Amino acid sequence: MMKGGDLCTGCDYPSHHHQCSHPWFCHMKLNMAEEEDYMSDSFINVQEDIRPGLPMLRQIREARRKEEKQQEANLKNKQKSLKEEEQERRDIGLKNALGCENKGFALLQKMGYKSGQALGKSGDGIVEPIPLNVKTGKSGIGHEALLKRKAEEKLESYRRKTHMKKQVEERAAEQFRMRIKNKQDEMKLEGDLRRSQTACQQLDTQKVLEKLQILTSYLREEHLYCIWCGTAYEDKEDLSSNCPGPTSADHD
């Protein structure tokens, strides 16, 4: 608490009461005084516009906003990773051509090399440097080759399985075709057998009929006997008059 007649350390106004009549304004000015450089432009401008009031507040806000932006920019710069910084330095170094201060380049120049010229005695070598392949992962040396080999083995295994599957399918299809062909051949043989049996039966029947005709004719001619009548006739006239005929059909 201040005494009458004392000056407020925040606003420089005489304190006619036991407390400052501008507490919020004084608090802002004290914060600015703690954070700003006393020789900076923002502090000088604030000092000049204290009494008008409103312009002073605008300048305080503007100074605060600039300070926050600067702090954010500084924070972003600090947050840049070490890898990014290394990459930036590497890119800058690769973009710049070697100069005479490089001992290797100077030695090449003494041997007659000119910038942009192909290497080799006959000038058929490379022109651009060998590209830099930077390993950024955490895996050990040879890990990428191991992954490549495993991928190739996996691909070869897949091809081998695909080839074996194709062979199995081809064998199954061939076996199916053979079964169909064997079935057709079997059906053809069965048909040929049935036709042979029918022909044999027909020929045997015809041969029997011929034998029967020979026998019945012999009995009728020599013995005047008819097997269907079951009678031996006295003479040919009796046979022709009383026997219906020389065949079985004639006696039906």
CSV table of C-alpha atoms in Angstrom, one decimal, residues 52-246:
chain,number,residue,atom,x,y,z
A,52,PRO,CA,-3.2,9.1,-23.8
A,53,GLY,CA,-4.3,5.6,-22.7
A,54,LEU,CA,-5.8,3.8,-25.7
A,55,PRO,CA,-2.8,4.0,-28.2
A,56,MET,CA,-0.7,2.7,-25.4
A,57,LEU,CA,-2.8,-0.4,-25.1
A,58,ARG,CA,-2.7,-1.0,-28.9
A,59,GLN,CA,1.1,-0.8,-28.9
A,60,ILE,CA,1.3,-3.1,-25.9
A,61,ARG,CA,-0.8,-5.7,-27.7
A,62,GLU,CA,1.2,-5.4,-30.9
A,63,ALA,CA,4.5,-5.8,-29.0
A,64,ARG,CA,3.1,-8.8,-27.2
A,65,ARG,CA,2.0,-10.4,-30.5
A,66,LYS,CA,5.4,-9.8,-32.2
A,67,GLU,CA,7.1,-11.3,-29.2
A,68,GLU,CA,4.9,-14.4,-29.3
A,69,LYS,CA,5.6,-14.9,-33.0
A,70,GLN,CA,9.3,-14.6,-32.4
A,71,GLN,CA,9.1,-17.2,-29.6
A,72,GLU,CA,7.2,-19.6,-31.9
A,73,ALA,CA,9.8,-19.2,-34.6
A,74,ASN,CA,12.6,-19.8,-32.2
A,75,LEU,CA,10.8,-22.9,-30.9
A,76,LYS,CA,10.4,-24.3,-34.4
A,77,ASN,CA,14.0,-23.7,-35.2
A,78,LYS,CA,15.0,-25.5,-32.0
A,79,GLN,CA,12.7,-28.4,-32.8
A,80,LYS,CA,14.5,-29.1,-36.1
A,81,SER,CA,15.9,-32.6,-35.8
A,82,LEU,CA,19.6,-33.4,-36.1
A,83,LYS,CA,18.9,-35.6,-39.1
A,84,GLU,CA,17.2,-32.7,-40.9
A,85,GLU,CA,20.2,-30.5,-40.2
A,86,GLU,CA,22.6,-33.2,-41.5
A,87,GLN,CA,20.4,-33.6,-44.6
A,88,GLU,CA,20.4,-29.9,-45.3
A,89,ARG,CA,24.2,-29.7,-44.9
A,90,ARG,CA,24.7,-32.7,-47.1
A,91,ASP,CA,22.4,-31.3,-49.8
A,92,ILE,CA,24.3,-28.0,-49.8
A,93,GLY,CA,27.6,-29.8,-50.0
A,94,LEU,CA,26.4,-32.0,-52.9
A,95,LYS,CA,25.1,-29.1,-54.9
A,96,ASN,CA,28.4,-27.3,-54.8
A,97,ALA,CA,31.1,-28.4,-57.2
A,98,LEU,CA,34.6,-29.2,-56.0
A,99,GLY,CA,37.0,-26.4,-56.2
A,100,CYS,CA,40.7,-26.0,-56.5
A,101,GLU,CA,41.0,-26.1,-52.7
A,102,ASN,CA,40.1,-29.8,-52.8
A,103,LYS,CA,43.3,-31.8,-53.1
A,104,GLY,CA,41.9,-34.6,-55.1
A,105,PHE,CA,40.4,-32.2,-57.6
A,106,ALA,CA,43.6,-30.2,-57.8
A,107,LEU,CA,45.5,-33.4,-58.5
A,108,LEU,CA,43.1,-34.3,-61.4
A,109,GLN,CA,43.6,-30.8,-62.9
A,110,LYS,CA,47.4,-31.2,-62.8
A,111,MET,CA,46.9,-34.5,-64.8
A,112,GLY,CA,44.9,-32.6,-67.5
A,113,TYR,CA,41.4,-33.0,-66.2
A,114,LYS,CA,38.9,-30.2,-67.0
A,115,SER,CA,35.5,-29.6,-65.2
A,116,GLY,CA,32.7,-31.4,-67.0
A,117,GLN,CA,35.0,-33.8,-68.8
A,118,ALA,CA,34.5,-37.6,-68.7
A,119,LEU,CA,37.0,-39.6,-66.8
A,120,GLY,CA,39.4,-42.1,-68.4
A,121,LYS,CA,42.2,-41.8,-70.9
A,122,SER,CA,39.9,-42.1,-73.8
A,123,GLY,CA,37.2,-39.9,-72.2
A,124,ASP,CA,34.6,-42.7,-72.0
A,125,GLY,CA,34.2,-42.8,-68.2
A,126,ILE,CA,31.6,-41.3,-66.0
A,127,VAL,CA,30.9,-37.5,-66.0
A,128,GLU,CA,28.7,-37.2,-62.9
A,129,PRO,CA,30.0,-38.4,-59.5
A,130,ILE,CA,28.7,-41.7,-58.1
A,131,PRO,CA,25.4,-41.0,-56.3
A,132,LEU,CA,25.6,-40.9,-52.6
A,133,ASN,CA,23.4,-43.5,-50.9
A,134,VAL,CA,23.0,-42.5,-47.3
A,135,LYS,CA,21.7,-45.1,-44.9
A,136,THR,CA,19.1,-43.5,-42.6
A,137,GLY,CA,17.6,-46.6,-40.9
A,138,LYS,CA,18.6,-48.2,-37.6
A,139,SER,CA,19.2,-51.6,-39.1
A,140,GLY,CA,22.7,-53.1,-39.2
A,141,ILE,CA,25.0,-53.5,-42.2
A,142,GLY,CA,23.8,-56.2,-44.5
A,143,HIS,CA,20.2,-56.0,-43.2
A,144,GLU,CA,18.9,-54.7,-46.5
A,145,ALA,CA,20.7,-57.5,-48.4
A,146,LEU,CA,19.2,-60.0,-46.0
A,147,LEU,CA,15.7,-58.5,-46.7
A,148,LYS,CA,16.3,-58.6,-50.4
A,149,ARG,CA,17.5,-62.3,-50.2
A,150,LYS,CA,14.4,-63.2,-48.1
A,151,ALA,CA,12.2,-61.5,-50.6
A,152,GLU,CA,13.8,-63.4,-53.5
A,153,GLU,CA,13.5,-66.7,-51.6
A,154,LYS,CA,9.9,-65.9,-50.9
A,155,LEU,CA,9.3,-65.1,-54.6
A,156,GLU,CA,11.1,-68.3,-55.7
A,157,SER,CA,9.0,-70.4,-53.2
A,158,TYR,CA,5.8,-68.8,-54.6
A,159,ARG,CA,6.9,-69.6,-58.2
A,160,ARG,CA,7.8,-73.2,-57.2
A,161,LYS,CA,4.5,-73.7,-55.5
A,162,THR,CA,2.7,-72.2,-58.5
A,163,HIS,CA,4.6,-74.5,-60.8
A,164,MET,CA,3.8,-77.6,-58.7
A,165,LYS,CA,0.1,-76.7,-58.5
A,166,LYS,CA,0.0,-76.3,-62.3
A,167,GLN,CA,1.6,-79.7,-62.7
A,168,VAL,CA,-0.9,-81.3,-60.3
A,169,GLU,CA,-3.8,-79.7,-62.2
A,170,GLU,CA,-2.4,-80.8,-65.6
A,171,ARG,CA,-2.0,-84.4,-64.3
A,172,ALA,CA,-5.5,-84.4,-62.9
A,173,ALA,CA,-6.9,-83.2,-66.2
A,174,GLU,CA,-4.9,-85.9,-68.1
A,175,GLN,CA,-6.2,-88.6,-65.7
A,176,PHE,CA,-9.7,-87.3,-66.3
A,177,ARG,CA,-9.3,-87.5,-70.0
A,178,MET,CA,-7.9,-91.0,-69.7
A,179,ARG,CA,-10.9,-92.1,-67.6
A,180,ILE,CA,-13.3,-90.7,-70.2
A,181,LYS,CA,-11.4,-92.4,-73.0
A,182,ASN,CA,-11.3,-95.7,-71.1
A,183,LYS,CA,-15.0,-95.5,-70.4
A,184,GLN,CA,-15.7,-94.8,-74.1
A,185,ASP,CA,-13.5,-97.7,-75.1
A,186,GLU,CA,-15.2,-100.0,-72.6
A,187,MET,CA,-18.6,-99.0,-73.9
A,188,LYS,CA,-17.4,-99.6,-77.5
A,189,LEU,CA,-16.2,-103.1,-76.5
A,190,GLU,CA,-19.4,-103.9,-74.8
A,191,GLY,CA,-21.3,-102.9,-77.9
A,192,ASP,CA,-19.0,-105.0,-80.1
A,193,LEU,CA,-19.5,-107.9,-77.8
A,194,ARG,CA,-23.3,-107.6,-77.9
A,195,ARG,CA,-23.3,-107.4,-81.7
A,196,SER,CA,-21.0,-110.5,-81.9
A,197,GLN,CA,-23.3,-112.5,-79.6
A,198,THR,CA,-26.3,-111.5,-81.7
A,199,ALA,CA,-24.6,-112.5,-84.9
A,200,CYS,CA,-23.4,-115.8,-83.4
A,201,GLN,CA,-26.9,-116.5,-82.2
A,202,GLN,CA,-28.4,-115.7,-85.6
A,203,LEU,CA,-25.8,-117.8,-87.4
A,204,ASP,CA,-26.2,-120.7,-85.0
A,205,THR,CA,-30.0,-120.6,-85.3
A,206,GLN,CA,-29.8,-120.5,-89.1
A,207,LYS,CA,-27.4,-123.4,-89.1
A,208,VAL,CA,-29.7,-125.4,-86.8
A,209,LEU,CA,-32.6,-124.6,-89.1
A,210,GLU,CA,-30.6,-125.9,-92.0
A,211,LYS,CA,-29.8,-129.1,-90.1
A,212,LEU,CA,-33.4,-129.5,-89.1
A,213,GLN,CA,-34.6,-129.1,-92.7
A,214,ILE,CA,-32.1,-131.6,-93.9
A,215,LEU,CA,-33.2,-134.1,-91.3
A,216,THR,CA,-37.0,-133.6,-91.8
A,217,SER,CA,-36.5,-133.8,-95.5
A,218,TYR,CA,-34.5,-137.1,-95.1
A,219,LEU,CA,-37.3,-138.6,-92.9
A,220,ARG,CA,-40.0,-137.6,-95.3
A,221,GLU,CA,-38.2,-138.9,-98.4
A,222,GLU,CA,-36.7,-142.1,-97.0
A,223,HIS,CA,-39.1,-143.1,-94.3
A,224,LEU,CA,-42.3,-141.2,-95.1
A,225,TYR,CA,-42.2,-139.9,-91.6
A,226,CYS,CA,-43.4,-136.5,-90.4
A,227,ILE,CA,-42.0,-135.4,-87.0
A,228,TRP,CA,-44.8,-132.8,-86.5
A,229,CYS,CA,-47.6,-135.4,-87.3
A,230,GLY,CA,-45.7,-138.1,-85.5
A,231,THR,CA,-46.9,-140.6,-88.2
A,232,ALA,CA,-45.1,-142.9,-90.7
A,233,TYR,CA,-47.3,-142.9,-93.8
A,234,GLU,CA,-47.8,-146.0,-96.1
A,235,ASP,CA,-46.7,-144.2,-99.3
A,236,LYS,CA,-46.0,-140.8,-100.7
A,237,GLU,CA,-49.6,-140.3,-101.8
A,238,ASP,CA,-50.7,-141.0,-98.2
A,239,LEU,CA,-48.0,-138.5,-96.9
A,240,SER,CA,-49.0,-135.7,-99.3
A,241,SER,CA,-52.8,-136.3,-98.7
A,242,ASN,CA,-52.7,-136.4,-94.9
A,243,CYS,CA,-49.6,-134.3,-93.8
A,244,PRO,CA,-50.1,-130.5,-93.8
A,245,GLY,CA,-46.6,-129.8,-95.0
A,246,PRO,CA,-42.8,-130.2,-94.6
